[in-house]
Structure formats: structure tokens, C-alpha cells
Coordinates of C-alpha atoms and ligand atoms in Angstrom, one line a residue:
X1 CA -3.7 -17.1 4.6
X2 CA -1.4 -15.9 7.4
X3 CA -2.4 -12.7 8.9
X4 CA 0.1 -10.5 10.5
X5 CA 0.0 -7.0 10.2
X6 CA -2.6 -7.0 8.0
X7 CA -6.1 -7.2 10.3
X8 CA -8.4 -6.7 7.6
X9 CA -10.7 -8.9 4.8
X10 CA -11.0 -6.1 2.5
X11 CA -8.0 -5.1 -0.1
X12 CA -5.6 -7.1 1.5
X13 CA -3.1 -8.4 -1.4
X14 CA -2.5 -12.0 0.4
X15 CA -5.9 -12.6 1.0
X16 CA -6.7 -11.5 -2.3
X17 CA -4.0 -13.7 -4.2
X18 CA -5.1 -16.6 -2.1
X19 CA -8.5 -16.5 -2.7
X20 CA -7.9 -16.0 -6.8
X21 CA -5.4 -18.7 -7.2
X22 CA -6.3 -21.6 -4.5
X23 CA -9.8 -23.7 -4.2
X24 CA -9.9 -23.5 -0.7
X25 CA -8.3 -21.1 2.0
X26 CA -8.1 -21.0 5.7
X27 CA -7.5 -17.8 7.6
X28 CA -4.8 -17.7 10.7
X29 CA -3.4 -15.5 12.9
X30 CA -1.2 -16.6 16.1
X31 CA -0.4 -14.3 19.3
X32 CA 3.0 -14.8 18.6
X33 CA 4.7 -16.0 22.4
X34 CA 8.2 -14.7 21.1
X35 CA 6.8 -11.3 20.9
X36 CA 3.8 -11.6 23.7
X37 CA 6.0 -13.1 26.3
X38 CA 8.7 -9.9 26.9
X39 CA 5.4 -7.5 27.2
X40 CA 4.2 -6.2 30.3
X41 CA 0.9 -8.0 31.5
X42 CA -1.1 -4.9 30.6
X43 CA -0.8 -3.6 26.9
X44 CA -2.9 -1.7 25.0
X45 CA -1.5 -3.5 21.8
X46 CA -2.8 -6.6 22.6
X47 CA -6.2 -5.5 23.2
X48 CA -6.0 -3.3 20.0
X49 CA -5.3 -6.5 18.5
X50 CA -7.5 -8.8 20.1
X51 CA -10.4 -6.9 19.3
X52 CA -9.4 -6.0 16.1
X53 CA -9.3 -10.0 15.4
X54 CA -12.8 -10.0 16.8
X55 CA -13.8 -7.3 14.0
X56 CA -11.7 -9.5 11.4
X57 CA -13.5 -12.8 12.4
X58 CA -17.0 -10.9 11.9
X59 CA -15.3 -9.7 8.0
X60 CA -15.0 -13.3 7.1
X61 CA -17.9 -14.8 8.8
X62 CA -19.7 -11.9 6.7
X63 CA -18.2 -12.6 3.5
X64 CA -18.5 -16.2 3.7
X65 CA -22.0 -15.9 4.0
X66 CA -22.6 -14.1 1.4
X67 CA -21.3 -16.8 -0.6
X68 CA -23.0 -19.4 1.0
X69 CA -20.7 -20.6 3.2
X70 CA -21.3 -20.8 6.8
X71 CA -19.1 -21.5 9.5
X72 CA -16.1 -19.5 8.1
X73 CA -13.9 -18.1 10.9
X74 CA -10.4 -17.0 11.9
X75 CA -8.0 -20.0 13.4
X76 CA -6.3 -18.4 16.2
X77 CA -3.0 -20.1 17.4
X78 CA -1.2 -19.2 20.5
X79 CA 2.6 -20.2 20.6
X80 CA 5.7 -19.5 18.4
X81 CA 4.6 -18.4 15.5
X82 CA 6.7 -20.4 13.1
X83 CA 6.0 -24.0 14.6
X84 CA 2.6 -22.8 14.9
X85 CA 2.1 -22.2 11.3
X86 CA 3.8 -25.3 9.9
X87 CA 1.5 -27.3 12.2
X88 CA -1.5 -25.7 11.0
X89 CA -0.6 -25.8 7.5
X90 CA 0.3 -29.8 7.8
X91 CA -3.1 -30.2 9.5
X92 CA -5.2 -28.5 7.1
X93 CA -2.9 -30.1 4.1
X94 CA -2.1 -26.8 3.0
X95 CA -0.3 -26.5 -0.3
X96 CA 0.9 -23.1 0.0
X97 CA 0.8 -20.1 2.7
X98 CA 0.1 -16.7 1.7
X99 CA 1.4 -13.9 3.6
X100 CA 2.0 -10.1 3.6
X101 CA 5.6 -8.7 3.8
X102 CA 6.8 -7.2 7.0
X103 CA 10.7 -6.0 6.5
X104 CA 11.4 -5.8 9.8
X105 CA 14.9 -7.5 10.7
X106 CA 13.2 -9.8 13.3
X107 CA 10.1 -10.5 10.9
X108 CA 12.4 -10.9 8.1
X109 CA 14.4 -13.7 10.1
X110 CA 11.1 -15.8 11.1
X111 CA 9.6 -15.1 7.4
X112 CA 13.1 -17.2 6.1
X113 CA 13.0 -19.6 8.9
X114 CA 9.1 -20.2 7.7
X115 CA 9.9 -20.6 4.0
X116 CA 12.3 -23.2 5.2
X117 CA 10.8 -25.1 7.2
X118 CA 7.3 -25.3 5.1
X119 CA 9.3 -26.1 2.5
X120 CA 10.7 -28.9 4.2
X121 CA 6.9 -30.1 4.5
X122 CA 6.6 -29.5 0.6
X123 CA 4.3 -26.4 1.2
X124 CA 5.3 -23.0 -0.8
X125 CA 5.1 -19.5 0.9
X126 CA 4.1 -17.0 -0.7
X127 CA 4.5 -13.2 0.3
X128 CA 3.7 -10.0 -1.2
X129 CA 3.4 -6.0 -0.8
X130 CA 0.8 -4.8 1.3
X131 CA 1.9 -2.7 3.9
X132 CA 3.0 0.5 1.8
X133 CA 2.7 1.8 -1.7
X134 CA 6.4 1.2 -2.6
X135 CA 8.6 -1.0 -0.9
X136 CA 12.5 -2.1 -0.8
X137 CA 13.8 -1.3 -3.7
X138 CA 11.1 -0.2 -6.3
X139 CA 12.1 3.7 -6.0
X140 CA 15.5 4.3 -6.9
X141 CA 17.8 7.1 -7.9
X142 CA 19.4 7.6 -11.4
X143 CA 22.6 5.4 -10.3
X144 CA 20.4 2.4 -9.1
X145 CA 20.9 3.8 -5.3
X146 CA 18.5 4.0 -2.3
X147 CA 17.2 7.0 -1.5
X148 CA 18.5 8.8 1.7
X149 CA 16.7 12.6 1.5
X150 CA 13.0 13.0 1.2
X151 CA 12.3 15.2 -1.4
X152 CA 13.7 13.4 -4.6
X153 CA 12.5 10.2 -2.9
X154 CA 9.1 11.9 -2.9
X155 CA 9.4 13.2 -6.4
X156 CA 10.8 10.0 -7.9
X157 CA 8.0 8.1 -5.9
X158 CA 5.1 10.6 -7.4
X159 CA 6.6 9.6 -11.2
X160 CA 6.2 6.1 -10.5
X161 CA 3.1 6.3 -9.5
X162 CA 0.2 4.9 -11.2
X163 CA -3.4 4.0 -10.8
X164 CA -2.8 0.4 -10.4
X165 CA -0.4 1.3 -7.3
X166 CA -3.4 2.8 -5.6
X167 CA -6.0 0.2 -6.8
X168 CA -8.1 -2.2 -4.1
X169 CA -7.3 -5.9 -4.6
X170 CA -11.2 -7.0 -4.7
X171 CA -11.0 -9.8 -2.5
X172 CA -14.5 -9.9 -1.9
X173 CA -15.2 -10.8 -5.8
X174 CA -13.2 -14.3 -4.8
X175 CA -14.7 -15.4 -1.3
X176 CA -16.3 -18.1 -2.3
X177 CA -13.0 -20.1 -1.8
X178 CA -12.5 -19.1 2.0
X179 CA -13.2 -22.7 4.0
X180 CA -14.7 -23.8 7.1
X181 CA -12.2 -25.1 9.4
X182 CA -12.2 -29.0 10.2
X183 CA -14.9 -30.1 12.7
X184 CA -11.8 -30.4 15.2
X185 CA -8.3 -29.2 16.1
X186 CA -6.2 -31.7 16.2
X187 CA -3.6 -30.4 18.5
X188 CA -5.8 -28.1 21.4
X189 CA -3.9 -27.8 24.0
X190 CA -0.7 -30.0 23.4
X191 CA 2.4 -28.6 24.1
X192 CA 6.2 -30.0 22.9
X193 CA 9.4 -29.8 23.0
X194 CA 11.8 -28.8 20.7
X195 CA 15.5 -28.0 21.6
X196 CA 14.7 -24.9 22.3
X197 CA 12.8 -25.5 25.2
X198 CA 9.1 -25.9 25.8
X199 CA 6.3 -24.3 23.5
X200 CA 2.8 -23.4 23.3
X201 CA 0.5 -24.6 20.8
X202 CA -2.9 -24.0 20.9
X203 CA -5.2 -23.7 18.3
X204 CA -8.0 -21.8 19.8
X205 CA -11.4 -23.7 18.7
X206 CA -13.4 -21.2 20.3
X207 CA -12.8 -18.4 18.0
X208 CA -11.0 -15.5 19.7
X209 CA -9.4 -15.9 23.2
X210 CA -9.7 -13.7 25.8
X211 CA -7.3 -11.4 27.6
X212 CA -7.0 -13.3 30.5
X213 CA -6.5 -16.8 28.2
X214 CA -3.6 -15.2 26.7
X215 CA -2.4 -14.1 30.3
X216 CA -2.9 -10.4 29.8
X217 CA -5.2 -7.8 31.7
X218 CA -7.2 -5.6 30.4
X219 CA -6.3 -1.7 29.9
X220 CA -8.1 1.6 29.7
X221 CA -8.2 1.3 25.7
X222 CA -11.8 1.2 25.7
X223 CA -12.1 4.8 27.3
X224 CA -9.7 6.4 25.0
X225 CA -12.2 5.8 22.4
X226 CA -9.7 4.5 19.6
X227 CA -12.2 2.2 18.2
X228 CA -10.3 -1.3 16.8
X229 CA -10.6 -3.1 13.9
X230 CA -11.0 -2.1 10.2
X231 CA -14.5 -0.8 11.7
X232 CA -13.0 1.3 14.1
X233 CA -10.5 2.7 10.9
X234 CA -13.4 3.6 9.1
X235 CA -15.0 5.8 11.9
X236 CA -11.9 7.4 12.3
X237 CA -11.5 8.1 8.5
X238 CA -14.9 9.4 7.9
X239 CA -14.4 11.8 10.8
X240 CA -10.8 13.4 9.5
X241 CA -12.0 13.4 5.8
X242 CA -14.5 16.6 7.1
X243 CA -11.3 18.1 8.0
X244 CA -8.8 17.3 5.6
X245 CA -9.0 20.3 4.4
X246 CA -7.4 21.9 7.4
X247 CA -4.7 19.5 8.1
X248 CA -2.0 21.9 6.8
X249 CA -3.2 24.5 9.3
X250 CA -3.8 22.5 12.5
X251 CA -1.7 19.4 12.5
X252 CA 1.0 21.3 14.7
X253 CA -1.1 22.6 17.3
X254 CA -1.8 18.8 19.9
X255 CA -4.9 21.2 21.5
X256 CA -6.9 20.8 18.6
X257 CA -7.9 18.0 16.4
X258 CA -5.7 18.2 13.6
X259 CA -4.3 14.6 12.6
X260 CA -5.7 11.8 11.7
X261 CA -5.1 9.3 14.4
X262 CA -4.7 6.8 11.9
X263 CA -1.7 5.6 13.0
X264 CA -2.4 2.5 15.5
X265 CA -4.7 1.3 12.0
X266 CA -1.9 1.9 9.6
X267 CA 0.4 0.0 11.9
X268 CA -1.8 -3.3 12.0
X269 CA -3.5 -3.1 8.6
X270 CA -6.9 -2.1 9.8
X271 CA -6.8 -0.1 7.2
X272 CA -5.2 0.1 3.8
X273 CA -2.6 2.3 2.8
X274 CA -3.8 2.3 -0.6
X275 CA -7.4 3.3 0.1
X276 CA -5.5 6.2 2.0
X277 CA -3.4 7.4 -0.2
X278 CA -6.2 6.7 -3.2
X279 CA -8.5 9.0 -1.1
X280 CA -6.0 11.7 -0.2
X281 CA -4.6 12.1 -3.7
X282 CA -8.2 12.4 -5.1
X283 CA -9.2 15.2 -2.7
X284 CA -6.0 16.5 -3.9
X285 CA -6.9 16.3 -7.3
X286 CA -10.2 17.7 -6.5
X287 CA -8.7 21.2 -5.1
X288 CA -8.8 19.9 -1.2
X289 CA -6.1 21.6 0.5
X290 CA -4.5 19.9 3.0
X291 CA -4.7 16.5 1.0
X292 CA -1.2 16.8 -0.4
X293 CA 0.2 18.0 3.1
X294 CA -1.3 14.6 4.3
X295 CA -0.4 12.5 1.0
X296 CA 3.2 13.5 2.1
X297 CA 3.0 12.0 5.6
X298 CA 2.1 8.8 4.1
X299 CA 5.0 9.1 1.7
X300 CA 7.5 9.8 5.0
X301 CA 5.9 6.2 6.2
X302 CA 7.0 4.8 3.2
X303 CA 10.5 6.7 2.6
X304 CA 11.2 5.4 6.4
X305 CA 10.3 1.6 5.3
X306 CA 12.4 1.6 2.7
X307 CA 15.3 3.1 4.8
X308 CA 14.2 0.2 6.7
X309 CA 14.6 -2.5 4.4
X310 CA 18.2 -1.1 2.9
X311 CA 19.5 0.1 5.8
X312 CA 18.8 -2.4 8.1
X313 CA 22.0 -1.5 10.3
X314 CA 20.3 1.7 10.9
X315 CA 17.5 -0.4 13.2
X316 CA 20.3 -0.2 15.8
X317 CA 23.2 1.9 15.0
X318 CA 23.2 5.8 14.1
X319 CA 22.6 6.0 10.1
X320 CA 25.2 8.3 9.8
X321 CA 27.9 6.2 11.4
X322 CA 29.9 9.6 13.0
X323 CA 27.2 9.9 15.3
X324 CA 27.7 6.6 16.9
X325 CA 30.9 8.5 18.6
X326 CA 29.0 10.7 20.4
X327 CA 29.3 10.6 24.4
X328 CA 25.9 10.7 26.1
X329 CA 25.7 11.2 29.5
X330 CA 25.9 8.0 31.3
X331 CA 25.4 6.5 35.2
X332 CA 23.2 7.5 37.9
X333 CA 22.6 11.4 37.1
X334 CA 21.7 10.2 33.3
X335 CA 19.4 7.9 34.7
X336 CA 17.8 10.4 37.0
X337 CA 17.2 12.7 33.8
X338 CA 15.7 9.7 31.8
X339 CA 13.3 8.9 34.8
X340 CA 12.2 12.9 35.1
X341 CA 11.8 12.8 30.9
X342 CA 9.6 9.3 31.4
X343 CA 7.5 10.3 34.2
X344 CA 7.0 14.2 33.1
X345 CA 8.9 15.6 36.1
X346 CA 11.3 17.6 33.7
X347 CA 9.5 21.2 35.0
X348 CA 9.2 22.2 31.1
X349 CA 5.5 21.8 31.1
X350 CA 5.0 20.9 26.9
X351 CA 7.5 18.1 27.4
X352 CA 5.6 17.2 31.1
X353 CA 2.5 17.3 28.7
X354 CA 3.2 15.2 26.7
X355 CA 4.8 12.8 28.5
X356 CA 1.8 12.3 30.3
X357 CA -0.3 12.2 27.1
X358 CA 1.7 9.0 25.9
X359 CA 1.4 7.6 29.5
X360 CA -2.1 8.0 30.0
X361 CA -3.2 7.0 26.3
X362 CA -0.4 5.3 24.2
X363 CA -0.8 8.2 21.8
X364 CA 1.6 11.3 21.6
X365 CA 0.8 14.1 18.8
X366 CA 3.7 14.2 16.5
X367 CA 4.7 17.9 17.0
X368 CA 5.4 16.6 20.6
X369 CA 7.1 13.5 19.4
X370 CA 9.7 16.2 17.9
X371 CA 9.8 18.4 20.7
X372 CA 10.3 15.5 23.4
X373 CA 13.0 13.6 21.3
X374 CA 14.7 16.9 21.0
X375 CA 14.4 17.5 24.4
X376 CA 15.7 13.9 25.7
X377 CA 18.8 13.8 23.3
X378 CA 19.8 18.0 23.2
X379 CA 18.7 19.2 26.4
X380 CA 19.8 16.3 29.0
X381 CA 22.1 15.0 26.7
X382 CA 20.6 10.8 26.9
X383 CA 21.4 8.5 24.3
X384 CA 18.3 8.4 21.4
X385 CA 18.1 4.7 21.6
X386 CA 16.8 4.8 25.3
X387 CA 13.8 7.0 24.4
X388 CA 13.3 5.0 21.3
X389 CA 12.9 2.0 23.4
X390 CA 10.4 4.0 25.7
X391 CA 8.3 5.2 22.5
X392 CA 8.5 1.4 21.3
X393 CA 7.3 0.1 24.7
X394 CA 4.3 3.1 25.2
X395 CA 3.5 3.8 22.0
X396 CA 0.0 2.1 20.4
X397 CA 1.3 2.9 17.0
X398 CA 4.8 1.9 17.5
X399 CA 6.4 1.0 14.1
X400 CA 9.9 -0.1 14.0
X401 CA 10.8 2.1 10.6
X402 CA 8.8 5.4 11.6
X403 CA 10.0 5.6 15.7
X404 CA 13.9 4.9 14.5
X405 CA 13.3 7.5 11.9
X406 CA 11.8 9.9 14.1
X407 CA 14.5 9.7 16.8
X408 CA 17.0 9.7 14.2
X409 CA 15.9 12.9 12.6
X410 CA 15.6 14.2 16.4
X411 CA 19.1 13.4 17.1
X412 CA 20.5 14.2 13.6
X413 CA 22.2 10.9 13.1
X414 CA 19.4 9.9 10.7
X415 CA 19.3 10.0 7.0
X416 CA 17.5 13.5 6.2
X417 CA 17.3 14.6 9.6
X418 CA 17.4 18.2 11.0
X419 CA 21.1 19.3 11.2
X420 CA 23.0 18.8 14.9
X421 CA 23.0 22.9 15.9
X422 CA 19.2 23.2 15.4
X423 CA 17.9 22.4 19.2
X424 CA 14.6 23.2 19.6
X425 CA 13.6 25.8 22.6
X426 CA 11.0 23.6 24.7
X427 CA 9.7 27.0 26.0
X428 CA 9.3 28.8 22.1
X429 CA 7.9 25.5 20.9
X430 CA 5.4 25.8 24.1
X431 CA 4.5 29.4 23.1
X432 CA 4.0 28.8 19.2
X433 CA 2.0 25.4 18.8
X434 CA 0.6 25.6 22.5
X435 CA 0.1 29.5 22.9
X436 CA -2.9 29.8 25.1
X437 CA -1.6 26.7 27.1
X438 CA -5.2 24.2 26.3
X439 CA -2.7 21.0 25.9
X440 CA -0.4 21.8 28.9
X441 CA -3.6 22.6 31.3
X442 CA -5.7 19.2 29.9
X443 CA -2.6 17.0 30.8
X444 CA -0.9 19.1 33.7
X445 CA -3.8 20.7 35.7
X446 CA -1.7 21.4 38.4
X447 CA -0.6 24.2 36.0
X448 CA -4.0 25.7 35.1
X449 CA -4.5 28.6 37.3
X450 CA -1.2 29.9 35.5
X451 CA -1.8 32.6 32.9
X452 CA -0.9 32.0 28.9
X453 CA 2.6 33.7 29.1
X454 CA 3.6 32.0 32.8
X455 CA 2.4 28.4 31.4
X456 CA 5.5 28.0 29.3
X457 CA 7.9 28.7 31.8
X458 CA 6.7 28.7 35.7
X459 CA 9.7 29.4 36.8
X460 CA 10.1 32.8 35.1
X461 CA 7.1 33.8 37.1
X462 CA 7.0 36.1 40.0
X463 CA 6.0 34.6 43.3
X464 CA 2.8 36.3 43.3
X465 CA 2.1 35.0 40.2
X466 CA 2.6 31.6 41.3
X467 CA 1.1 31.8 44.8
X468 CA -2.4 33.3 43.2
X469 CA -2.3 29.9 41.1
X470 CA -1.8 27.9 44.4
X471 CA 1.8 26.7 43.1
X472 CA 5.0 26.2 45.2
X473 CA 7.7 25.1 43.0
X474 CA 9.3 21.9 43.6
X475 CA 6.0 21.0 45.2
X476 CA 3.2 21.3 43.3
X477 CA 5.6 21.5 40.1
X478 CA 8.9 20.5 39.5
X479 CA 11.7 23.3 39.1
X480 CA 13.6 23.0 35.5
X481 CA 15.5 19.7 35.7
X482 CA 18.1 21.6 33.3
X483 CA 18.6 25.1 32.3
X484 CA 18.0 25.4 28.2
X485 CA 20.9 27.6 27.5
X486 CA 23.4 25.7 29.3
X487 CA 22.3 22.8 27.6
X488 CA 22.5 23.8 24.5
X489 CA 26.0 24.7 24.5
X490 CA 27.0 21.3 26.2
X491 CA 25.3 19.6 23.1
X492 CA 27.2 21.8 20.8
X493 CA 30.4 20.4 22.4
X494 CA 28.8 17.0 22.8
X495 CA 28.3 17.0 19.2
X496 CA 31.7 18.9 18.0
X497 CA 32.8 15.1 17.1
X498 CA 30.6 14.6 14.5
X499 CA 31.9 17.8 12.6
X500 CA 33.9 17.2 9.3
X501 CA 37.4 18.4 9.3
X502 CA 37.9 21.4 6.9
X503 CA 39.5 20.4 4.1
Ligands
FAD1 C1 10.3 10.6 17.9 C2 9.3 10.1 16.7 C3 8.9 9.1 16.8 C4 7.8 8.3 16.1 N1 7.4 7.2 16.2 C5 6.2 6.6 15.2 C6 6.1 5.5 15.8 O1 6.2 4.2 16.5 N2 5.1 4.9 14.7 C7 4.3 5.8 13.6 O2 3.3 5.6 13.0 N3 4.8 7.3 14.0 C8 5.9 7.5 14.2 N4 6.1 8.9 14.4 C9 5.7 9.6 13.3 C10 4.0 10.2 13.6 O3 4.4 11.3 15.0 C11 3.2 9.4 13.4 O4 3.2 8.9 12.7 C12 1.8 10.6 14.0 O5 2.1 11.3 15.2 C13 0.7 9.8 14.2 O6 -0.6 10.1 14.5 P1 -1.8 10.4 13.1 O7 -1.9 8.9 12.8 O8 -2.8 11.7 13.6 O9 -0.8 11.4 11.8 P2 -1.5 12.1 10.6 O10 -0.5 13.5 10.7 O11 -2.9 11.8 10.5 O12 -0.3 11.1 9.2 C14 -1.2 10.1 8.8 C15 0.1 9.3 8.8 O13 1.2 9.0 8.0 C16 1.8 8.6 8.3 N5 2.7 9.6 9.1 C17 3.1 11.0 9.5 N6 3.7 11.4 10.2 C18 4.8 10.5 10.0 C19 6.3 10.3 10.3 N7 7.2 11.6 10.7 N8 7.3 9.3 9.6 C20 6.4 8.1 9.2 N9 5.3 8.2 9.2 C21 4.1 9.5 9.3 C22 1.4 7.9 9.7 O14 1.3 6.3 9.5 C23 0.3 8.3 10.2 O15 -1.0 7.4 10.6 C24 6.8 9.3 14.9 C25 7.5 10.6 15.0 C26 8.8 11.2 15.6 C27 9.2 12.5 15.5

């Protein structure tokens, strides 16, 4: 069993099929150097994965012990994914490798290569849907085409839903098949030269490698109360269940605890999507308000995943091709605006507070993701791909399908995106969703002394008010980098190229 974005034992499709159909099952995780090498040395996600593997290892051990099997453990490799998996499978004389689908374009290439190389050694590669409720081409229009609009997709999603789709895979029933690893790893610490260069491959015999062994540093993850592993997901879910009834009203206000904060767990599979969707659906049937609104978000996740599977080109291009003709700001000016956005120095408090949130914690509230994405693209005129990349590098829950979907929604180039002429006003968004400035004050303490009215647009405050709040614009807090009204006009012109010629 090759674990990837499914770091849990309970309700895991591939693990279930492996345990049910094989006499002995070994569980493997690879710290893939192709993914790790380009990352900065301090990355919260690597720490999250590492800690989640400790949790997974504990789950495997407990499952084994419950079936009288001692010494069951996760085998962890550090190397390139495909050669590592092939080598472990051969060493264990495995007949088959089991894994769950991962539809990101690069992962599909990796899995095609794995399938080929395993086959070369007479080893089967079995893969399963696990990460979403419906995948790929399971939900199609009546004409048999993938949906490009959310609401009809959602209606078809519900039409197709049966108990089976929400049922858990009872992995624990078959845990007898879990096998302890051979006493000595065959290739600990070896390195091999391949035509592509030298690759490292270790099977780390003492359990889970430390961050330092992986070449990484500790991050501030432990201070964020973002508990990793299935245990962390269970804690968050338990907490959210009490708040579900308020989700519909609370979800848009970043200063309050409205959403579930489960996205990072969905990303790494430390929680099962079937468990979450089943919980939401059941609560909806029990009449709990908010449950349907939350399920709706889980369906958006499915929606964007099927977009990725059916339109992989959209992961690097505008979903609507005419939007690739837009001329974005370029050169030093654009670089400077982008730096101000990244560093939270735009002079628009809600935008800057949101950027402080992602920079300090790796999380950003959904309403704020929409606000800052719109601001980058439609106020600063910067290519949405720059922002997409920055989110990809910095979000703990970075997920190619959802991130690309979110950015293309904001830039209006996506399927079912907001129309290009709808441009968020960052000040009215702030007044509406952080009326008392509580979120802004949390992340921009320099502005704490401003009144609730002035905090959304400090440049409009009078000199007396600024002075009494201890703020000198340009010194304690920046002047706005652009004028929203002018930027809006410029954006409408910029987007004119996408207007369809009148018939
Ligand atoms: C520009 C932009 C970029 C985004 N990038 C990502 C990303 O990289 N990874 C990511 O998981 N989400 C992304 N989202 C979607 C959304 O912002 C996050 O899923 C959400 O904020 C996570 O917080 P939560 O778990 O508390 O959400 P909740 O409100 O509790 O929602 C529950 C779950 O539903 C899913 N979900 C919610 N909203 C969306 C959505 N709009 N699209 C797809 N799935 C959704 C998530 O898995 C989330 O965990 C992005 C949105 C925008 C506008």
C-alpha cells in the first residue's frame, strides 16, 4: 500500500482493497525528493506531513496489535517516488502495489511511470477513487460531457448519490493482513546513479525520519494549534459539529470562528471525504441549518477536481482561452505592486491583514482569498498566475484543483467564474465582512487605534483622527498603492479584449 494524499487508515479505499485481497500487506510512504527539493527549508506542510506520518504509524501499529500482529509499521523512503516504490516492492516480493487516485497532471505522469516500471517487474498497480465523492467522468451532462457550471453539476451530483458513495471502507475488519517489515532493510543508505543523475534512496528503519534528517527546519506549526494527523482532524471536526448550525451566517466573517479549518486535512487525506459528506448530509436530514451550505462547499471541491481531471490544460492556461489575450502589467512596476501585495503593504487594510494571515499561519479565510485575489488581478492588474503561484507556495492546504479554480474564478477566466465587470471594492468588502475591524486589528496592530469607521480606509481619515491613533501615513502604515476607482476603469479596459463581438 503506497500512501500519498490519504494519510489515514480508517475509510481508506486503496488500503481496504489491499487488506481485503492480499495475504500480507506492507504500508509505504515516500518523501519524494522531486517534490521536496525545490521547497524552502522551512515549510509547514513538510512538518505537517511528517507529524501526520507519526500519527499514521501509530494507527497501523494499533490496528496490527488489535489483530495480534506486533511490529507493524510504516516503511518510509526518502528518494524519487517511482524508483523507491519499485525497489521496495521488489525487495518485499510484492505481487501488487495499491494506491489511491491523484489526478494532478504531474501525479498522473508519475503514476503512469510507476505502472510501467512495476509491470516490467511483473508487479500489478491497482488504484482507486478515494479523495472525492465523484471523480473524473462520473458526473456528466445528459450529452455525456463534463459540467462547466456548478449548479447543474451539483444537481446531477445529488441525483447520482447513493448510500454506497457515502459509506466508509471498513479497513479495520481486514487488518489481519498487515505484515511487519522484514528485519533488515536491504538498501538503507544506498544511492544509485541513473541516467537522470544520482538519486537518494533510503528506507528509514527507525520509523519516521526527523525534519532535520529530511533536510528541513522546524516551523511555527506547533504554535498554530493546527493539530496534524487523523487525531488533529477528529478534534477539528468535533469542534466544528457544534458550530455547523451557524455556518451559513458565520462563514463569511474572518474575525469569527465560522468555517471548519479542515482543508489541510482534506488535502493530505488525514480525514475521509466520505465521513465529512456523510456527516453533513445526515445533519441536513436532521434539519440542522448550515449543514447543506457546508456540503455545498465539499461539492465545490469535487467540482474543481473534475475540472482538473477533464481539463488539465486549465491548470496552466485560462479555462476560457480568450482570457489569455489579456495584457497584464509587466516589468518593474508590476514587480513592485506584486511585492506590496505579498508583503501586505498595499495600504488597503483588509487586503494587508489577509496577507499577514497567510504569511504568519499558512491559512487564509475563504472570503479573504476572494478579496485578495480580486485585488491582485483587478486592482493591481497583475497576472492571476503570479498570485496562484504565491498561494501554492504558502498555503498549508494548497490544492492544485481548488487553488486554480479559486484564482480563475477571481480573474473571471474560469468556468462558472464571476463576470469580468464584477470587481470587488476592497473597502466595502472590509466594511461588510469585518465591520468592527476586529480581524484587521488582530493582524495589523498598528491600526488598532483607529475608529471602526476609519480602519477600512485610513487615507480618508482626518489628520486629527490619524494623529490620535498614533498613525502617520507613509510611516506607520502605507498610503494606498492604487486608487480603486481608477484601477476599476483600467481593468474594464484591460478586459475589453474578452468581450464577444456583437452579432
Ligand atoms: C483564490 C482562492 C484560492 C483557493 N485555494 C485553495 C487551496 O489551495 N486549497 C483549498 O483547499 N481550498 C482553496 N480555496 C477554497 C477555500 O478558500 C478553502 O477551501 C477554505 O477557505 C478552507 O477553509 P475551511 O477548511 O475552513 O473551509 P470550510 O468553509 O469549512 O469548507 C469545507 C471544505 O470545503 C472545501 N471548500 C470550501 N470552499 C471551497 C472552494 N471554493 N473550492 C473548493 N473547495 C472548497 C475545502 O476542502 C474545505 O476544507 C481557494 C479559494 C480561493 C478564492
